[in-house]
Short mmCIF file of C-alpha atoms in Angstrom, two decimals:
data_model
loop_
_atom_site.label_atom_id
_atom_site.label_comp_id
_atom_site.label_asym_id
_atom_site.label_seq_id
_atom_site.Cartn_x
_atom_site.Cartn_y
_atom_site.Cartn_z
CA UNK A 287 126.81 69.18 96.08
CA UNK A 288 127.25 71.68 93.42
CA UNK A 289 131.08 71.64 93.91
CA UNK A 290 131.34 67.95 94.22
CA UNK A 291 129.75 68.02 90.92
CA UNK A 292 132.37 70.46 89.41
CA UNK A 293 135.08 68.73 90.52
CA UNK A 294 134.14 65.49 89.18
CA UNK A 295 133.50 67.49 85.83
CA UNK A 296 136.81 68.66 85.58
CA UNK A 297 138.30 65.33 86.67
CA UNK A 298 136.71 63.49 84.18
CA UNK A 299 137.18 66.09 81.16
CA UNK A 300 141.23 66.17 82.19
CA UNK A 301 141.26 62.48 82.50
CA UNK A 302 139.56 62.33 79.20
CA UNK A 303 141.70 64.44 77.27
CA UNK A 304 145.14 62.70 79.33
CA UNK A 305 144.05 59.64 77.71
CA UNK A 306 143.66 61.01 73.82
CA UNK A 307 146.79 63.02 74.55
CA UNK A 308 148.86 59.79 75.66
CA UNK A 309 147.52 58.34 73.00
CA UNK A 310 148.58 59.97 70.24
CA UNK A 311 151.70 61.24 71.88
CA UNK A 312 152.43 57.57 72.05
CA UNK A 313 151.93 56.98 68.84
CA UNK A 314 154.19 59.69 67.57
CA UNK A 315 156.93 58.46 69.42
CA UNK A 316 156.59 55.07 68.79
CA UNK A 317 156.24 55.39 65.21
CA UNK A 318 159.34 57.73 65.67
CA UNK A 319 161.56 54.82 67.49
CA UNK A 320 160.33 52.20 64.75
CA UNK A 321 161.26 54.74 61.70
CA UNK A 322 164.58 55.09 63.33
CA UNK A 323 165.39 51.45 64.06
CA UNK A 324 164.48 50.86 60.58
CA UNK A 325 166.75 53.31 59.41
CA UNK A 326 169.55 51.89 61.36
CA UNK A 327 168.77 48.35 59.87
CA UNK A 328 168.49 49.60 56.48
CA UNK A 329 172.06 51.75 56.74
CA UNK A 330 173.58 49.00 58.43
CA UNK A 331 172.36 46.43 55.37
CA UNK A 332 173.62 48.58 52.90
CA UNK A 333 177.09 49.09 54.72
CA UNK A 334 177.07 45.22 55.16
CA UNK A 335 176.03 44.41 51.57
CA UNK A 336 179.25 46.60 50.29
CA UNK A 337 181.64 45.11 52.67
CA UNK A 338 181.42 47.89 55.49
CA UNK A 339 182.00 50.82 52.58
CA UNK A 340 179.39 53.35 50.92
CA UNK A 341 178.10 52.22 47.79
CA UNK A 342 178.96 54.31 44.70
CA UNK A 343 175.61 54.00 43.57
CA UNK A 344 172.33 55.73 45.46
CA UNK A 345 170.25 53.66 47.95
CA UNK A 346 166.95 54.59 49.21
CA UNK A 347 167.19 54.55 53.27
CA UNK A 348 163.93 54.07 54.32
CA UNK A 349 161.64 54.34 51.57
CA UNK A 350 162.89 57.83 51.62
CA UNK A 351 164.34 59.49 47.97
CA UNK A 352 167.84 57.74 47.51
CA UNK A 353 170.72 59.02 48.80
CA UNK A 354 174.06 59.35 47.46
CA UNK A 355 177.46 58.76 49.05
CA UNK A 356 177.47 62.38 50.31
CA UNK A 357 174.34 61.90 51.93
CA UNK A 358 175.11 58.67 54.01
CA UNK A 359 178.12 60.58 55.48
CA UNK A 360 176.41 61.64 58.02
CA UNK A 361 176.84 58.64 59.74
CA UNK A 362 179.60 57.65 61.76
CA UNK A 363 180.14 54.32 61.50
CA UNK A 364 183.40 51.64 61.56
CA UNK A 365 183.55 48.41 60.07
CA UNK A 366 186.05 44.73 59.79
CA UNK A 367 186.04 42.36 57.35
CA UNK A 368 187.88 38.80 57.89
CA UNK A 369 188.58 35.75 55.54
CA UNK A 370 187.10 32.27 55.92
CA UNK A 371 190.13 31.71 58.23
CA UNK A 372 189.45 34.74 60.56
CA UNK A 373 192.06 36.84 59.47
CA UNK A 374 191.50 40.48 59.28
CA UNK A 375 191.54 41.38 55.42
CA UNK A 376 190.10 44.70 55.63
CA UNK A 377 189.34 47.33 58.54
CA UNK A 378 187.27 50.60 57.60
CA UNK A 379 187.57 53.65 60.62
CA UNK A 380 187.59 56.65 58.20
CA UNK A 381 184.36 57.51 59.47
CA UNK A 382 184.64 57.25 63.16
CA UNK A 383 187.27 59.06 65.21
CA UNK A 384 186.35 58.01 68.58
CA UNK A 385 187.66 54.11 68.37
CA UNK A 386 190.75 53.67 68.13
CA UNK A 387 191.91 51.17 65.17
CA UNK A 388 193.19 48.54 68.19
CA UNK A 389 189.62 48.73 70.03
CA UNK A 390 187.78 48.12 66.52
CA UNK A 391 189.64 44.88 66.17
CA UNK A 392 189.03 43.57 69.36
CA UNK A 393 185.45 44.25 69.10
CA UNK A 394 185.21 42.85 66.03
CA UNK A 395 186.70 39.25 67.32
CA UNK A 396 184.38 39.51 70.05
CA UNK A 397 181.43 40.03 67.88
CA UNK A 398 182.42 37.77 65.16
CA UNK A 399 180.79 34.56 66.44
CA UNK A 400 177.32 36.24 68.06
CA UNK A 401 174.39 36.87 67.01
CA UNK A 402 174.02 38.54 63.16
CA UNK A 403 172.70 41.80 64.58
CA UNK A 404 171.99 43.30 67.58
CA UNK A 405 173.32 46.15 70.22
CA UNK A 406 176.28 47.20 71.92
CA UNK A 407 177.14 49.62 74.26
CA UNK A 408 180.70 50.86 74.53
CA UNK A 409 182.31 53.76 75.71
CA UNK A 410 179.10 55.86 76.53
CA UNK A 411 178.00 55.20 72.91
CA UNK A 412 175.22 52.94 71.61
CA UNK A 413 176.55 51.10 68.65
CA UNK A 414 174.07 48.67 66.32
CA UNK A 415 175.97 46.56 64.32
CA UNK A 416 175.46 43.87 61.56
CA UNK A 417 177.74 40.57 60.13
CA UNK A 418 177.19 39.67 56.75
CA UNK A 419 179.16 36.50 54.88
CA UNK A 420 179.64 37.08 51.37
CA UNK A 421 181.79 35.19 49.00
CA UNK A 422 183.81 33.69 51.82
CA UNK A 423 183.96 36.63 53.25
CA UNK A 424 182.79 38.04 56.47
CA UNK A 425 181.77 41.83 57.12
CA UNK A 426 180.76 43.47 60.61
CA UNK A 427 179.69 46.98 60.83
CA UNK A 428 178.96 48.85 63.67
CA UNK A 429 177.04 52.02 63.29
CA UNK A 430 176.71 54.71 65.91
CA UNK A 431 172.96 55.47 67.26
CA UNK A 432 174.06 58.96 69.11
CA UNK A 433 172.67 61.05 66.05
CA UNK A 434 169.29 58.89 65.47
CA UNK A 435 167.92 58.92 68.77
CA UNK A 436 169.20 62.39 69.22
CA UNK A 437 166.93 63.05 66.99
CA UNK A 438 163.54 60.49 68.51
CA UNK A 439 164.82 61.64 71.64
CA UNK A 440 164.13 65.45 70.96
CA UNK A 441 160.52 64.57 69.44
CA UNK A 442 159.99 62.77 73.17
CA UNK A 443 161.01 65.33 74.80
CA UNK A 444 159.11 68.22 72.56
CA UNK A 445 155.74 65.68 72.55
CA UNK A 446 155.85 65.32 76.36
CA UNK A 447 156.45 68.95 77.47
CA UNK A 448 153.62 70.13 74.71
CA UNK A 449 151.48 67.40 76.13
CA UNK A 450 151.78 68.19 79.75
CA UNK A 451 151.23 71.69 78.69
CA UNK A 452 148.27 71.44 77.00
CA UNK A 453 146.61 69.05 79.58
CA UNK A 454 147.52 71.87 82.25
CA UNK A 455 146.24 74.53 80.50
CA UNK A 456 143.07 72.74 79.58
CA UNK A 457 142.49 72.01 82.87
CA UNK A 458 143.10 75.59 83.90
CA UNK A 459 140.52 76.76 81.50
CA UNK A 460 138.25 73.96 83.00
CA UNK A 461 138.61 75.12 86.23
CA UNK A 462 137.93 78.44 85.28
CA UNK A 463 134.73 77.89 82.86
CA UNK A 464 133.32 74.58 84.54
CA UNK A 465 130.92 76.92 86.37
CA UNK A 466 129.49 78.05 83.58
CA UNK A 467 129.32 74.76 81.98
CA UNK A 468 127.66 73.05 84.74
CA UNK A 469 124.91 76.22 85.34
CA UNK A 470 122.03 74.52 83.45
CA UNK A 471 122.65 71.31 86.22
CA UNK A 472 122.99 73.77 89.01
CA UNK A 473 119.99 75.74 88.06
CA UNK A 474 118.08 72.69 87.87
CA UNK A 475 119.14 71.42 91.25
CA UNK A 476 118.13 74.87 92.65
CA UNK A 477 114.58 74.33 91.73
CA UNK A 478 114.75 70.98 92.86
CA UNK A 479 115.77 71.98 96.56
CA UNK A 480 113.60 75.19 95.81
CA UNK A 481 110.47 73.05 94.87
CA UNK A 482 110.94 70.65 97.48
CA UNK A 483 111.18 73.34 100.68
CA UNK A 484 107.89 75.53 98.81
CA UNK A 485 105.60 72.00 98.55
CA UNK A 486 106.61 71.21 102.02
CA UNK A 487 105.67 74.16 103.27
CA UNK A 488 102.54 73.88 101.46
CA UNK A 489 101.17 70.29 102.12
CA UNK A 490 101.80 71.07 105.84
CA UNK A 491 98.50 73.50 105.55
CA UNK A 492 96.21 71.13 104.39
CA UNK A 493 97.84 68.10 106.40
CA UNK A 494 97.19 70.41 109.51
CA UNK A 495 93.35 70.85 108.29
CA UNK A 496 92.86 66.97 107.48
CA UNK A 497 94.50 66.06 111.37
CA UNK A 498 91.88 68.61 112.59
CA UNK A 499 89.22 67.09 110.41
CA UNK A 500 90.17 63.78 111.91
CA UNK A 501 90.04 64.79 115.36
CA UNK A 502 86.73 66.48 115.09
CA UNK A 503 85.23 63.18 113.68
CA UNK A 504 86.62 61.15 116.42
CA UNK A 505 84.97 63.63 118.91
CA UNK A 506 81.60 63.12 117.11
CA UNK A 507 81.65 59.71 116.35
CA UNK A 508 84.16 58.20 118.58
CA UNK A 509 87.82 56.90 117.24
CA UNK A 510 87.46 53.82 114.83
CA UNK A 511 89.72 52.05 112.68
CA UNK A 512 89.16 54.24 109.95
CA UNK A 513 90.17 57.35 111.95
CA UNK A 514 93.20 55.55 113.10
CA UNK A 515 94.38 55.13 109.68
CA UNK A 516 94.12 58.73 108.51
CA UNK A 517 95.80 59.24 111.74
CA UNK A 518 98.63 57.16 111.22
CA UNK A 519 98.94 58.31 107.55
CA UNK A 520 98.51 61.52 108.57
CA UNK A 521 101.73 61.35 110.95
CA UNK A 522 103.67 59.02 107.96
CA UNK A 523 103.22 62.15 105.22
CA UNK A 524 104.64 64.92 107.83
CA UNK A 525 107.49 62.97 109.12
CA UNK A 526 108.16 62.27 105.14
CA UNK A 527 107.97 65.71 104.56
CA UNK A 528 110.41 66.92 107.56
CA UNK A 529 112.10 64.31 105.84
CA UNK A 530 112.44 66.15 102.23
CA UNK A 531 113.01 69.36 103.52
CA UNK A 532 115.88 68.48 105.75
CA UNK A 533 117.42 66.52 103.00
CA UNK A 534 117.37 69.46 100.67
CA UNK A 535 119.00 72.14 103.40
CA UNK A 536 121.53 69.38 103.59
CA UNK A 537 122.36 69.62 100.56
CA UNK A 538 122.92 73.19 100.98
CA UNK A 539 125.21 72.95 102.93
CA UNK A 540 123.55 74.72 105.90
CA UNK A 541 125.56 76.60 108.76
CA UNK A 542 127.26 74.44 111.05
CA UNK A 543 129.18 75.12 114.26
CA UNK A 544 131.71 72.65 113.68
CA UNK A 545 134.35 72.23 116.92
CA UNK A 546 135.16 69.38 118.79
CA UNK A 547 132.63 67.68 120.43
CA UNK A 548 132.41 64.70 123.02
CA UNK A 549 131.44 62.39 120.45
CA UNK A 550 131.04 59.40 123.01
CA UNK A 551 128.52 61.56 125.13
CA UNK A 552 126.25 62.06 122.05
CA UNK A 553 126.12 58.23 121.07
CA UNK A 554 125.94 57.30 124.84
CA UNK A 555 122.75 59.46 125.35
CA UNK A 556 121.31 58.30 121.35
CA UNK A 557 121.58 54.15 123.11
CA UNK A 558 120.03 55.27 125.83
CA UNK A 559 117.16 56.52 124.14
CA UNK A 560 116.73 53.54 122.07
CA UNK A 561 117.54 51.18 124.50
CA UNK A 562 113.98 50.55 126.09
CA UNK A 563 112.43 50.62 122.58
CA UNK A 564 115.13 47.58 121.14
CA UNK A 565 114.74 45.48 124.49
CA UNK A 566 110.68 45.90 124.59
CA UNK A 567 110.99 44.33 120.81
CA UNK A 568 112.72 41.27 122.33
CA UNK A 569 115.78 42.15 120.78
CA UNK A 570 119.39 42.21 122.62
CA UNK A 571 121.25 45.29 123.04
CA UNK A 572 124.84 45.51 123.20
CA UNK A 573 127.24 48.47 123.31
CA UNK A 574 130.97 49.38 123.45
CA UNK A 575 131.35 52.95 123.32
CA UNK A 576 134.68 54.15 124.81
CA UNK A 577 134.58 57.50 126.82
CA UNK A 578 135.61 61.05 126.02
CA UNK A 579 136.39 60.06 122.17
CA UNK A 580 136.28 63.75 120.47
CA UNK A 581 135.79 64.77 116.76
CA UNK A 582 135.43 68.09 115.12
CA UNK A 583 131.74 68.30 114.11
CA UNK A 584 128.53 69.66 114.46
CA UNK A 585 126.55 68.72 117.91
CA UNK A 586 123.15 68.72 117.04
CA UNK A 587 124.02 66.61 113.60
CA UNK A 588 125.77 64.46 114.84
CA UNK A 589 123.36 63.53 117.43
CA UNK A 590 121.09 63.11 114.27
CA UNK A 591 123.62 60.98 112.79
CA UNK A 592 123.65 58.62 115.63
CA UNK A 593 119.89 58.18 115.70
CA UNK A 594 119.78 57.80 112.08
CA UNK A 595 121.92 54.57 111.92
CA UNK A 596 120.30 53.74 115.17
CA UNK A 597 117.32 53.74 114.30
CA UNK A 598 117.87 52.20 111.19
CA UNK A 599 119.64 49.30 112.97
CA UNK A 600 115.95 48.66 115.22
CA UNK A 601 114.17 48.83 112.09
CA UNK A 602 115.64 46.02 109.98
CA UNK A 603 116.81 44.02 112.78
CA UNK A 604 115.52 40.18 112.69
CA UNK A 605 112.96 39.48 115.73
CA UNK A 606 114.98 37.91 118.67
CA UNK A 607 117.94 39.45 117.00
CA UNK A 608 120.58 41.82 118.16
CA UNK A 609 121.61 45.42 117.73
CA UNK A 610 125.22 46.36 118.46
CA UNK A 611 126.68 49.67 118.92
CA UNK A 612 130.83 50.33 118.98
CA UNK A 613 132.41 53.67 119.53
CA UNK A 614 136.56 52.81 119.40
CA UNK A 615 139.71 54.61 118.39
CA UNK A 616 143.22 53.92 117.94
CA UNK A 617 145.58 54.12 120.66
CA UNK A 618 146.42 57.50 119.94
CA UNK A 619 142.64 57.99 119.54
CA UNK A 620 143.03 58.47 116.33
CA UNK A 621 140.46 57.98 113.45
CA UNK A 622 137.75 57.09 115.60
CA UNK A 623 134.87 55.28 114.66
CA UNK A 624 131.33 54.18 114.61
CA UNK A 625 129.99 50.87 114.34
CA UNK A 626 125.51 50.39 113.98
CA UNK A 627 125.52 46.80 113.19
CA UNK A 628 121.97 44.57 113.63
CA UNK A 629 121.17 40.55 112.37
CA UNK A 630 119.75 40.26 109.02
CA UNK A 631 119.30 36.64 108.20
CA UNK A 632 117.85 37.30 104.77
CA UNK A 633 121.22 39.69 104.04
CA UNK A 634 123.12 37.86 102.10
CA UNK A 635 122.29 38.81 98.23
CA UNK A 636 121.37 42.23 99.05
CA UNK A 637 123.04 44.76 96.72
CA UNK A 638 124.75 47.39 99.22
CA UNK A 639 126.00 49.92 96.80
CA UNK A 640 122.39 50.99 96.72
CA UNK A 641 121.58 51.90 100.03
CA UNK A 642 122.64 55.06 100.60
CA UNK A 643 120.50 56.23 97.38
CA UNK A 644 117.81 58.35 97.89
CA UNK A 645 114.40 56.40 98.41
CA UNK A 646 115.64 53.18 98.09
CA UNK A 647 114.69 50.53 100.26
CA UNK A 648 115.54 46.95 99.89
CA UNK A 649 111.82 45.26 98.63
CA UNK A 650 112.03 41.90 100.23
CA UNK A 651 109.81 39.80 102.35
CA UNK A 652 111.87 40.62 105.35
CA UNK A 653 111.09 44.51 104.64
CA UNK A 654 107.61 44.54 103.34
CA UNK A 655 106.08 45.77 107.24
CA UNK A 656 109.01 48.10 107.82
CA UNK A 657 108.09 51.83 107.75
CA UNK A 658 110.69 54.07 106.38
CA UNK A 659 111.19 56.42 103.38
CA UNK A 660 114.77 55.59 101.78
CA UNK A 661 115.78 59.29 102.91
CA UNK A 662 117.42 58.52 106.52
CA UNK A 663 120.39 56.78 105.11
CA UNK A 664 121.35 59.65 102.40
CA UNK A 665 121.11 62.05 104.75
CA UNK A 666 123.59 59.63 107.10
CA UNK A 667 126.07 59.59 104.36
CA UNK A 668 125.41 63.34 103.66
CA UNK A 669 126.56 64.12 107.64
CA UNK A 670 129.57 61.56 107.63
CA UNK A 671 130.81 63.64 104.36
CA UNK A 672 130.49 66.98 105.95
CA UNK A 673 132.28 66.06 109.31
CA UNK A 674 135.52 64.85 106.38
CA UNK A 675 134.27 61.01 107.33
CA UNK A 676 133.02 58.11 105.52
CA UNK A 677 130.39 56.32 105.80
CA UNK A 678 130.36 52.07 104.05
CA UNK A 679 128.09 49.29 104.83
CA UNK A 680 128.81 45.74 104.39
CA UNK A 681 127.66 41.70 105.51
CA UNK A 682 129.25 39.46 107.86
CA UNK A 683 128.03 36.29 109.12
CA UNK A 684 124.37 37.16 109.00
CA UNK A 685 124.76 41.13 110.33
CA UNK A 686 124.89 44.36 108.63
CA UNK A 687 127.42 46.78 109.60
CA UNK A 688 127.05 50.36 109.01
CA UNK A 689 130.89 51.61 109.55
CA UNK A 690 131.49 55.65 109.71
CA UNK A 691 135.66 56.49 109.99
CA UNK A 692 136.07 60.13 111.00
CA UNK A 693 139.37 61.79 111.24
#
């Protein structure tokens, strides 16, 4: 229990501080991308504007200080201008030396009737270019990318390896702290278990004395109806005591001798025993339990297990109704499983995440004379977990089926 709880600790803390960290490391990167597309617009508007040349007077790129024409060198960039007839008046490729003059004019016909702006990817190089018509005159520059998303790409890079870094090094310090985090919670479960074990110990002393009592009056007095309640109450508050104090070494995680054990031999001799007490209720009985199925677990448990669900199954049956049993595999016998399934007519709205939950029971009209504690089913789901199983419940066509997968 106490390690369950650490590990969902650290899960949740690391999953906590994945999402802040993807959140802000988004946010640097896309703020990154949208500063450098607008730099690319605003470069490639000024270009445009000055018919594909730098302007001899500063321009502020990006709400940044201006820059002069040294400054906006740093970009490589080519550029054509044509006349109203399409004629090439001007061609700019002093600042590019990887097209060729010939490959900048046939780019620039093919781009001369698209769309104003967009992208363009040409000889391993992202290009974004613009087409401006001015005084007759139409200007397309083309501007290369390379050195701008160098430059986003490094801060996506540096972001992601700082943020994967952090979230593994948080989590190592989780992992090696979360004990001491958690020690108030496992302290308090301690005296839980601790309190529960002493006051069972105790009440059985004076439960003892009261049975004795009892008996002692009956052999005065003879038995009456009022003996036969203490009786019967007497037997309800040890059994939910045996109850509590198994449930807390369970917990524990007591000593098991887990090996594999003949599985179908243990639920064989569990129907058997409840067989004659389902049928003398007027109920059916029906089981499919396929021989020599094996799983690694504890004997005695799972025999416990088995009479659990069982159990459970004669309880809340309907009168006249019917209690299955089903013990199958795969082919391969693998992932064999157990099926406890009984008719409940009044089934149908019943909430079934809560009943494996410690002292619940489901208070409806159907349950109102059923005797039971809200412990057997915990400790159920407790055994499935500890023999690496799992253990769901769910309605079909007016019967509940209790379902436990092992491996």
């Amino acid at each position: 229990m106490i390690q369950k709880i650490r590990r969902k600790f650290i899960i949740i803390s690391t999953c906590a501080l994945a999402v802040v960290l993807t959140t802000v490391i988004g946010s640097i990167i896309g703020t990154s991308y949208y500063r450098a597309d607008q730099e690319v617009s605003t470069v490639l508007t000024t270009l445009a504007n000055n018919q594909g040349d730098i302007p001899k007077r500063p321009v502020a790129v990006l709400g940044q200080a201006k820059h002069n024409r040294e400054g906006l060198f740093q970009y490589r960039y080519f550029s054509v201008t044509f006349n109203a007839t399409g004629d090439i008046v001007d061609l700019n490729d002093e600042h590019i030396s990887t097209v060729k003059s010939s490959e900048i004019k046939t780019l620039a016909q093919e781009f001369r009737h698209r769309q104003r702006q967009g992208h363009t990817f040409y000889k391993g190089t992202t290009y974004a270019y613009k087409r401006v018509t001015k005084q007759g005159l139409t200007t397309i520059v083309f501007l290369d990318e390379t050195l701008l998303m160098a430059r986003v790409n490094q801060i996506v890079r540096s972001a992601t390896v700082l943020g994967v870094a952090s979230l593994a090094l948080y989590a190592l310090l989780l992992a090696l702290f979360s004990k001491q985090a958690i020690e108030p919670v496992v302290r308090a479960e301690k005296r839980q278990k601790e309190f529960i074990t002493n006051a069972g110990h105790e009440l059985k002393t004076p439960l003892a004395i009261i049975a004795a009592n009892n008996e002692m009056v009956e052999m005065l007095n003879g038995e009456s109806e009022w003996t036969q309640s203490n009786h019967q109450q007497i037997n309800r508050l040890t059994q939910l005591i045996n109850r509590l104090v198994s449930l807390a070494r369970l917990d524990e995680r007591p000593t098991m001798v887990i090996t594999d054990i003949n599985a179908s031999q243990a639920i064989t001799t569990v129907a058997n025993n409840f067989r004659t007490l389902v049928e003398q209720d007027g109920k059916q009985f029906v089981t499919n339990i396929t021989p020599d199925l094996t799983i690694k677990a504890d004997e005695g448990y799972f025999t416990e297990l088995a009479n659990i669900l069982v159990d459970n199954a004669n309880k809340y049956c309907d009168d006249q109704g019917i209690v299955k049993i089903t013990w199958t595999a795969t082919k391969q016998h693998k992932n064999p499983t157990l099926v406890v399934a009984n008719s409940y007519a009044a089934g149908k709205d019943v909430d079934y995440n809560k009943f494996f939950e410690r002292f619940y029971r489901n208070e409806t009209s159907h349950n109102q004379e059923k005797k039971g504690f809200g412990i057997g089913l915990s400790m159920a789901q407790n055994l499935v977990q500890t023999f690496k199983g799992k253990l769901t419940v769910h309605y079909h066509e007016g019967m509940i089926y209790f379902v436990a997968r092992f491996r």
